[in-house]
PDB file of C-alpha atoms in Angstrom:
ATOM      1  CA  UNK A   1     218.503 148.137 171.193  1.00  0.00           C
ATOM      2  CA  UNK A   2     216.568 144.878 172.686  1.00  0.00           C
ATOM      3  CA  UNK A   3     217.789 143.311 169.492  1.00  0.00           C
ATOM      4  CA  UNK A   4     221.779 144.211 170.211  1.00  0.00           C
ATOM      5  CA  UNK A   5     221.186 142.824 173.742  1.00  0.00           C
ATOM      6  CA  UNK A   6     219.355 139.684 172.891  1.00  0.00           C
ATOM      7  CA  UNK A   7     222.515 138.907 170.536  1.00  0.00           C
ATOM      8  CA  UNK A   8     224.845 139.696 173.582  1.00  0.00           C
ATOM      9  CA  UNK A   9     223.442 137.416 175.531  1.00  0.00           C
ATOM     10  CA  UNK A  10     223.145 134.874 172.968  1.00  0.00           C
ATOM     11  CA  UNK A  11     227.010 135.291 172.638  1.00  0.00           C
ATOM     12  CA  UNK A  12     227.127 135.237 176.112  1.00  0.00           C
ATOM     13  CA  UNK A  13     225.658 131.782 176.521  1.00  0.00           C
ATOM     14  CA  UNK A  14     227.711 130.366 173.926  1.00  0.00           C
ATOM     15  CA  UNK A  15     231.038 131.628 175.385  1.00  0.00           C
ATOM     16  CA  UNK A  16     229.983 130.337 178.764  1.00  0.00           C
ATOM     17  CA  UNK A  17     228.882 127.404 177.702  1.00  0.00           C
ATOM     18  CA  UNK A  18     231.859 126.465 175.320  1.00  0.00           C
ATOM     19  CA  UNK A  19     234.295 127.347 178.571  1.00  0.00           C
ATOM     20  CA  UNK A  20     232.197 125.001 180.449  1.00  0.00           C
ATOM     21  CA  UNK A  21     233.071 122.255 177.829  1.00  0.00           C
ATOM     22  CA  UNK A  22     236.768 123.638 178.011  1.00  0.00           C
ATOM     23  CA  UNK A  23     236.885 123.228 181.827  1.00  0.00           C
ATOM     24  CA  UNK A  24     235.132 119.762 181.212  1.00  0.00           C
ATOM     25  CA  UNK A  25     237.854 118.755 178.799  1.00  0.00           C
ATOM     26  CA  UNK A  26     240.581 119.990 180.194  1.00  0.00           C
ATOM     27  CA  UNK A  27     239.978 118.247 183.716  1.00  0.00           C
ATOM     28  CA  UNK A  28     239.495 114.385 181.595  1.00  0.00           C
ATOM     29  CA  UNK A  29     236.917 112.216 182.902  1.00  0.00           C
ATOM     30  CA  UNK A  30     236.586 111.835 186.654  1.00  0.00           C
ATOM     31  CA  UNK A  31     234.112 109.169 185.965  1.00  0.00           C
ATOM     32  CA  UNK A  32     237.272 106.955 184.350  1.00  0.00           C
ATOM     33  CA  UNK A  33     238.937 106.872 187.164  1.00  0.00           C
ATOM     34  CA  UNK A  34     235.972 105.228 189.652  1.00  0.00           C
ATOM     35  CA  UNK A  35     236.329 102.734 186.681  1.00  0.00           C
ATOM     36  CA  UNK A  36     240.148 102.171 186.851  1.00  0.00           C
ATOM     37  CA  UNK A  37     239.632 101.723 190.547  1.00  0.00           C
ATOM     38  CA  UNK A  38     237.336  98.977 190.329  1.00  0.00           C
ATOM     39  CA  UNK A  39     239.434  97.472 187.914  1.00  0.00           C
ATOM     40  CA  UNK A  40     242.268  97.423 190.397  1.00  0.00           C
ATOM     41  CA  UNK A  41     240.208  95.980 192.879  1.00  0.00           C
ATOM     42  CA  UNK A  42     239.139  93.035 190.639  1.00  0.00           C
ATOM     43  CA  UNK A  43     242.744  92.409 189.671  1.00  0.00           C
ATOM     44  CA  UNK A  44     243.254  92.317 193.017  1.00  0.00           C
ATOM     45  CA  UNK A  45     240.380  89.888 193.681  1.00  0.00           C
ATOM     46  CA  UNK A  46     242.062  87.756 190.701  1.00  0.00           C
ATOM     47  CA  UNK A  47     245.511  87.616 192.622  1.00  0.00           C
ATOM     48  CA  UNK A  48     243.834  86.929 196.190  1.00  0.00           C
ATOM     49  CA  UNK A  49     242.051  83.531 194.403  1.00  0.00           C
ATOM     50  CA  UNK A  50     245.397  82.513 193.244  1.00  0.00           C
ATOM     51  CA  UNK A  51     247.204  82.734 196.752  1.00  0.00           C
ATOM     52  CA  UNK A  52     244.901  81.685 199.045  1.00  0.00           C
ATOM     53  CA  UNK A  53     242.938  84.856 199.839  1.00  0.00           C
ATOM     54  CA  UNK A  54     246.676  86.977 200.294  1.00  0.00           C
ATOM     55  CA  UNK A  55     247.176  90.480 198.913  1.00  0.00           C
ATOM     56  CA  UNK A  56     250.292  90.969 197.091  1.00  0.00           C
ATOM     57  CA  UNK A  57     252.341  92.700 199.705  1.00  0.00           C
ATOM     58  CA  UNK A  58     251.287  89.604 201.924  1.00  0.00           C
ATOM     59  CA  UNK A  59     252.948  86.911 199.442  1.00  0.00           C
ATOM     60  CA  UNK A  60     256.268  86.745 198.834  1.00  0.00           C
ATOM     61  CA  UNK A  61     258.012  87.571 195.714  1.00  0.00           C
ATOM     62  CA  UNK A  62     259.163  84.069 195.488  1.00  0.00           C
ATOM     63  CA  UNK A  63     255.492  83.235 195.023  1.00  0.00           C
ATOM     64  CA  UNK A  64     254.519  86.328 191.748  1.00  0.00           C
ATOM     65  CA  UNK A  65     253.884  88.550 195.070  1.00  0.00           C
ATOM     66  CA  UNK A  66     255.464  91.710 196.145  1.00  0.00           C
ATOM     67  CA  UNK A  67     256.587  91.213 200.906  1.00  0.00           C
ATOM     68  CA  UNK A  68     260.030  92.338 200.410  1.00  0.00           C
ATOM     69  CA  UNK A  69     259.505  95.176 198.168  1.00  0.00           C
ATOM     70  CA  UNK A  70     257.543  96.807 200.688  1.00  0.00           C
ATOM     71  CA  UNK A  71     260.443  98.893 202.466  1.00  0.00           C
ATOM     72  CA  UNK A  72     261.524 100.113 199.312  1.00  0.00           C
ATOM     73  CA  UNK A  73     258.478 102.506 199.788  1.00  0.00           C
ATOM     74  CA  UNK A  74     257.331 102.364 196.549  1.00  0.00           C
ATOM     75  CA  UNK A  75     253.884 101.621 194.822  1.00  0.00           C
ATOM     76  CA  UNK A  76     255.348  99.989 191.531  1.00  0.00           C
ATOM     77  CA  UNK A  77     256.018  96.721 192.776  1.00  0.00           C
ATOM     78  CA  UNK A  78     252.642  95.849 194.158  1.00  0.00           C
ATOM     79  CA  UNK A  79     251.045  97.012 191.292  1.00  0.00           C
ATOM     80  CA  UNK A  80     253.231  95.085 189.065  1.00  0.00           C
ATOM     81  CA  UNK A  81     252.688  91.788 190.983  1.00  0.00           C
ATOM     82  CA  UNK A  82     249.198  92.172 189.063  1.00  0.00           C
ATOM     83  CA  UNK A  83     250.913  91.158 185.653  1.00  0.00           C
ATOM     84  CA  UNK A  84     248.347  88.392 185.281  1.00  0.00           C
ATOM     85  CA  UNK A  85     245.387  90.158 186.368  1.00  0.00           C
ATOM     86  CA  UNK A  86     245.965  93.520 184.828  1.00  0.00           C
ATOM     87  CA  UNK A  87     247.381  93.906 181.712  1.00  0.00           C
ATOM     88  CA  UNK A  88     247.015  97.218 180.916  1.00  0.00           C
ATOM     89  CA  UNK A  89     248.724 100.192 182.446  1.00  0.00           C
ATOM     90  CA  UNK A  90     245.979 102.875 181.436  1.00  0.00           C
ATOM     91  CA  UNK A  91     244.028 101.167 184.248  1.00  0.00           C
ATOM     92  CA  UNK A  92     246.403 102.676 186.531  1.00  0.00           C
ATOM     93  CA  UNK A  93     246.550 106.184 185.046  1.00  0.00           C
ATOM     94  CA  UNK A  94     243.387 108.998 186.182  1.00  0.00           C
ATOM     95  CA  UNK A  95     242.829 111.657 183.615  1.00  0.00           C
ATOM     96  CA  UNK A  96     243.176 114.361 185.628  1.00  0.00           C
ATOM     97  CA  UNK A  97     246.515 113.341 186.953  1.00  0.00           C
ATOM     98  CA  UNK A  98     248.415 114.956 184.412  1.00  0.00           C
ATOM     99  CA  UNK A  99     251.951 115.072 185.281  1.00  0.00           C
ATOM    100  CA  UNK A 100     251.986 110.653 185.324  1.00  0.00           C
ATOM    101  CA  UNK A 101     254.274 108.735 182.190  1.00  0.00           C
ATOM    102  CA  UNK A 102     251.658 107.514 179.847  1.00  0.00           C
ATOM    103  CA  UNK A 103     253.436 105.145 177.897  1.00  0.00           C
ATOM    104  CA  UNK A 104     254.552 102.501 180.681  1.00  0.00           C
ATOM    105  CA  UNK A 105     253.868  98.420 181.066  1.00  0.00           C
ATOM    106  CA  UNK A 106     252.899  96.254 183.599  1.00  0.00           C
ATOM    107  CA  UNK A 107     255.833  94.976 183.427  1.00  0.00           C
ATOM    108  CA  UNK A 108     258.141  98.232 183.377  1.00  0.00           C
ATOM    109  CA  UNK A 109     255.987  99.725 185.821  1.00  0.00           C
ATOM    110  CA  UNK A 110     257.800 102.771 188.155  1.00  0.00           C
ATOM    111  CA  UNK A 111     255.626 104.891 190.516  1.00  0.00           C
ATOM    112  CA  UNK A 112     255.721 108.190 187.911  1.00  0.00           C
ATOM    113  CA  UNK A 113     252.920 105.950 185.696  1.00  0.00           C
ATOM    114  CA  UNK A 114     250.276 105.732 188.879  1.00  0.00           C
ATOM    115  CA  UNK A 115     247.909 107.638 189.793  1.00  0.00           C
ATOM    116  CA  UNK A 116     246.792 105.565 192.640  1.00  0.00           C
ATOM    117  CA  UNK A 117     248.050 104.680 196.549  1.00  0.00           C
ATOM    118  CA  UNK A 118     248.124 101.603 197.914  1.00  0.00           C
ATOM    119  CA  UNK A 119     247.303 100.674 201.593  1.00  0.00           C
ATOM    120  CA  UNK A 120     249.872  97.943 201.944  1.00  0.00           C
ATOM    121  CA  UNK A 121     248.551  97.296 205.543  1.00  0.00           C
ATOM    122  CA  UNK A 122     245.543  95.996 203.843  1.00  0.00           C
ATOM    123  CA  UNK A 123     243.956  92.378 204.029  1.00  0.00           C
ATOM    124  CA  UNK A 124     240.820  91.607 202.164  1.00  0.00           C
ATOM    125  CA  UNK A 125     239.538  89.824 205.393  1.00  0.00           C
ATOM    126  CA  UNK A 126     239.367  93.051 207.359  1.00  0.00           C
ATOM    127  CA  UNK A 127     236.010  95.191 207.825  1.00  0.00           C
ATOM    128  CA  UNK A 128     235.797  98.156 205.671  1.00  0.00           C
ATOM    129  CA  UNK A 129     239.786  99.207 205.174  1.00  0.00           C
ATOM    130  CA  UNK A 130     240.787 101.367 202.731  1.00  0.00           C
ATOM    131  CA  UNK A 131     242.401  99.155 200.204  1.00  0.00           C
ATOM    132  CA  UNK A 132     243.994 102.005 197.790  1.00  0.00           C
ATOM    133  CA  UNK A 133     242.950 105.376 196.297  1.00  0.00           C
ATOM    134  CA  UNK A 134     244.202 108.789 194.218  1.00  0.00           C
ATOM    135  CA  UNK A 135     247.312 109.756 195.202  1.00  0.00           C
ATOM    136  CA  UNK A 136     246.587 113.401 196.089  1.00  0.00           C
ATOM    137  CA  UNK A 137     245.610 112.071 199.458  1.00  0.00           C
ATOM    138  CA  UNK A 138     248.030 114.487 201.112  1.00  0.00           C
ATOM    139  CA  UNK A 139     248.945 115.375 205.089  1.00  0.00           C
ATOM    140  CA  UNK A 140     249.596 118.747 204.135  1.00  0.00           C
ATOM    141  CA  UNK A 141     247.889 120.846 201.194  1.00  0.00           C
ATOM    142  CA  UNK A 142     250.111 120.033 198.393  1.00  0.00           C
ATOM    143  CA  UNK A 143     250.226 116.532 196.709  1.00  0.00           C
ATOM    144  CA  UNK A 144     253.098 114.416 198.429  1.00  0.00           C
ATOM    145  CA  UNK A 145     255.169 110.868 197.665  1.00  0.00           C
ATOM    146  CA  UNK A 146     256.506 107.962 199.270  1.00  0.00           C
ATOM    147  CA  UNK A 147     255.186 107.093 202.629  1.00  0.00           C
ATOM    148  CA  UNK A 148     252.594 107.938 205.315  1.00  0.00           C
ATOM    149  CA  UNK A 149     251.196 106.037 208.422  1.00  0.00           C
ATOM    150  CA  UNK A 150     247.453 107.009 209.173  1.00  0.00           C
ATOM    151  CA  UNK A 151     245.718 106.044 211.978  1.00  0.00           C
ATOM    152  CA  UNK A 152     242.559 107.610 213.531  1.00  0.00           C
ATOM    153  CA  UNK A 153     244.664 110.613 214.664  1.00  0.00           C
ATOM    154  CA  UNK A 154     245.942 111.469 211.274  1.00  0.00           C
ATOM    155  CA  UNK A 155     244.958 114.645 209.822  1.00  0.00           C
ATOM    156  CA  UNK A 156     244.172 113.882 206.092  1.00  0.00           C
ATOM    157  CA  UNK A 157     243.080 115.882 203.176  1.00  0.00           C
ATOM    158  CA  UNK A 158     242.815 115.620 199.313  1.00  0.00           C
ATOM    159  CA  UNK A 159     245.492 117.775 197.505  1.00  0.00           C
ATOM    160  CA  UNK A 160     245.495 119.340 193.539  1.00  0.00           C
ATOM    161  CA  UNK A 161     247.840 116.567 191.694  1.00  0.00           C
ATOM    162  CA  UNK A 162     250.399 119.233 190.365  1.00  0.00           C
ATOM    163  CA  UNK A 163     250.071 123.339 191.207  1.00  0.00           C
ATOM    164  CA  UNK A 164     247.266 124.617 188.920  1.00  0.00           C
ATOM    165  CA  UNK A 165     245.754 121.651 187.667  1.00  0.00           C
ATOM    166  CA  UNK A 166     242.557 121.220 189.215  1.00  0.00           C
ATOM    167  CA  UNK A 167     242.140 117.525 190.176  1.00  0.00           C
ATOM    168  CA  UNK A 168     238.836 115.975 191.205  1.00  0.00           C
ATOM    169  CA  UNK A 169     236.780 118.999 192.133  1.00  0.00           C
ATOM    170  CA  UNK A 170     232.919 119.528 193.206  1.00  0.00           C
ATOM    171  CA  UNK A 171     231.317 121.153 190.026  1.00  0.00           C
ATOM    172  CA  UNK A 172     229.499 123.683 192.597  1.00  0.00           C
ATOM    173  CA  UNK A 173     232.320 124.741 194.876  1.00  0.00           C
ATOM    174  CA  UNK A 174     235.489 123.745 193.212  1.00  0.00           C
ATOM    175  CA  UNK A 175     236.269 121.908 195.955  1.00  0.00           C
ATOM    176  CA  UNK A 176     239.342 119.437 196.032  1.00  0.00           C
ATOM    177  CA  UNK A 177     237.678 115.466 195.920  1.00  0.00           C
ATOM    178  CA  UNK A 178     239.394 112.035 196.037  1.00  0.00           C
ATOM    179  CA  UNK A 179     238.595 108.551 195.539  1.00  0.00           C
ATOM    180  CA  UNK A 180     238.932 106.057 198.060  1.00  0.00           C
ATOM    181  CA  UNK A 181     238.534 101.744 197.611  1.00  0.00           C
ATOM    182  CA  UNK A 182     237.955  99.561 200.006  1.00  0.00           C
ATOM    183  CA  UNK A 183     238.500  96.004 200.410  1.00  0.00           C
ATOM    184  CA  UNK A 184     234.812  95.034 199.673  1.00  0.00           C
ATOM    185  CA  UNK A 185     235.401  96.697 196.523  1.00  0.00           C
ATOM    186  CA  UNK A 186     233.222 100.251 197.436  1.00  0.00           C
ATOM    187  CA  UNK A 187     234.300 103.349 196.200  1.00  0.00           C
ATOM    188  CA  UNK A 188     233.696 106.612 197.754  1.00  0.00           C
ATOM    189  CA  UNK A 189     234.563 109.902 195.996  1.00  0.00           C
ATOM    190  CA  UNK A 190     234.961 112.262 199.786  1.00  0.00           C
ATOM    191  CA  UNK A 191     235.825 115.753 200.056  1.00  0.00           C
ATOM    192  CA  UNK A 192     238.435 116.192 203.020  1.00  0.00           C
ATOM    193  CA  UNK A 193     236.241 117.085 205.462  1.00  0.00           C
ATOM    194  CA  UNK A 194     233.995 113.393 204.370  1.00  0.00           C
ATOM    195  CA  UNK A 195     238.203 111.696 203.772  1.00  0.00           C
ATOM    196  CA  UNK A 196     238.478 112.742 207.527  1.00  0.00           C
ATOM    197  CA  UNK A 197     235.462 111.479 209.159  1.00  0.00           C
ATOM    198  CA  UNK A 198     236.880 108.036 207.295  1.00  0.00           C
ATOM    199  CA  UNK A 199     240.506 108.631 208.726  1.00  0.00           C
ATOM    200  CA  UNK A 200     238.459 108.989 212.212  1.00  0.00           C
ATOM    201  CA  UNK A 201     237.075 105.501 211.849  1.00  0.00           C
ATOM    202  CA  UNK A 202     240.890 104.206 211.545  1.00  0.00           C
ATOM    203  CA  UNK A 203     240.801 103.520 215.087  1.00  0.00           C
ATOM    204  CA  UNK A 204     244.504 102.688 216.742  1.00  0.00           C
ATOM    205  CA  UNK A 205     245.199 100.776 214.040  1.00  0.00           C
ATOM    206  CA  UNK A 206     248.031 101.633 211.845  1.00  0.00           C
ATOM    207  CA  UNK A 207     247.790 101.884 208.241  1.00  0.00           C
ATOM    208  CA  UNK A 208     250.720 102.341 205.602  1.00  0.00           C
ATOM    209  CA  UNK A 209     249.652 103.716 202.930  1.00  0.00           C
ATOM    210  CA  UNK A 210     252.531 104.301 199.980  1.00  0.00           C
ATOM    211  CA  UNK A 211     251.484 107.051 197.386  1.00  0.00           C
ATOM    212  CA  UNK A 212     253.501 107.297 194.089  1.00  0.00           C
TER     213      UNK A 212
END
C-alpha cells in the first residue's frame, strides 16, 4: 500500500510539474518583452540624438519623423520612423501577445505587428512620463485599440491580450500585469491597482496614448 501511494505521488509531481512547464511555455517569455522595451527606448534615444533631442511624433515627416501621422490614430507610423534605429520587427512583438502578425518589417509596419502603445504626448525632457508600454493597458476589462486620453482622473487597468490567453500574470495570483517605460528609460511591470497609483501621478496633464 505505502508503495502504490509513494508512486502516486511521484506521478503526481511529475504531472504537476510538466503542466507547470506547459503553462510556462505556453505564456512565452515575459522576461523578452522588458527586453524589447528597452530596446525601443534606445531606438528612441538613437532618433532623439539625430533631431535635436525630438521624439518622432515631435519631428515632422519631412525630417524621417512621424507629426502628421499622429491623427491617423495609429501606432505604426511612429514606430516605423525608427527604421534607422530599429531594424528588427521582433523587437516590437511580446510573446504572450499572441494574436500580433509575426512576419512584418520596419518598413511595412501596420499596428496588427505591435504589441506595444505609444504615449505620443511624450517628450524625453519631461520628469518621469510614461513613454510607451503593452498594449493591454485597457479603460475597461477587455484589451482595446486606437486611442485614449489619460490624465490623473483616468481609470486604468491591464487587460488579457485576446479572451483566454493569459497575458502577463503574477505566478501567485494569476493576476493580470503590464509593462510600462518611461522616458528615463525605467521599466515597471504594475498590476492595475500599482498602473493606477501611476495614472494618479498624471496630474492635469493630458496624455495620448495610441494602443495598436
Amino acid at each position: 500500500m505505502c508503495v502504490v501511494l509513494a508512486t502516486l505521488l511521484l506521478l503526481t509531481g511529475v504531472g504537476l510539474s510538466r503542466l507547470r512547464e506547459a503553462q510556462k511555455a505556453a505564456r512565452g517569455n515575459p522576461l523578452q518583452c522588458q527586453q524589447n522595451l528597452q530596446q525601443i527606448w534606445m531606438a528612441f534615444q538613437d532618433f532623439a540624438t539625430d533631431h535635436a533631442g525630438r521624439l518622432p511624433w515631435q519631428v515632422s515627416m519631412r525630417e524621417g519623423g512621424s507629426l502628421e501621422s499622429i491623427p491617423g490614430g495609429q501606432a505604426a507610423p511612429h514606430f516605423r520612423s525608427l527604421t534607422n534605429t530599429l531594424r528588427n520587427a521582433r523587437v516590437l512583438l511580446c510573446p504572450v501577445d499572441p494574436i500580433r502578425h509575426r512576419k512584418a518589417t520596419i518598413s511595412t509596419l501596420e499596428d496588427s505587428a505591435i504589441s506595444y502603445f505609444v504615449n505620443v504626448s511624450a517628450t524625453l525632457g519631461a520628469r518621469n512620463q510614461v513613454l510607451a508600454g503593452d498594449r493591454t493597458l485597457s479603460p475597461t476589462p477587455d484589451a482595446t485599440t486606437g486611442e485614449i486620453w489619460v490624465d490623473g482622473r483616468s481609470e486604468l487597468q491591464w487587460a488579457s491580450p485576446t479572451p483566454g490567453a493569459p497575458g502577463h500574470q503574477t505566478w501567485e495570483a494569476g493576476e493580470q500585469t503590464g509593462n510600462l517605460l518611461f522616458n528615463s528609460g525605467t521599466l515597471m511591470e504594475t498590476t492595475s491597482p500599482q498602473l493606477q497609483r501611476v495614472v494618479r501621478s498624471i496630474g492635469v496633464r493630458t496624455n495620448h496614448f495610441i494602443l495598436p
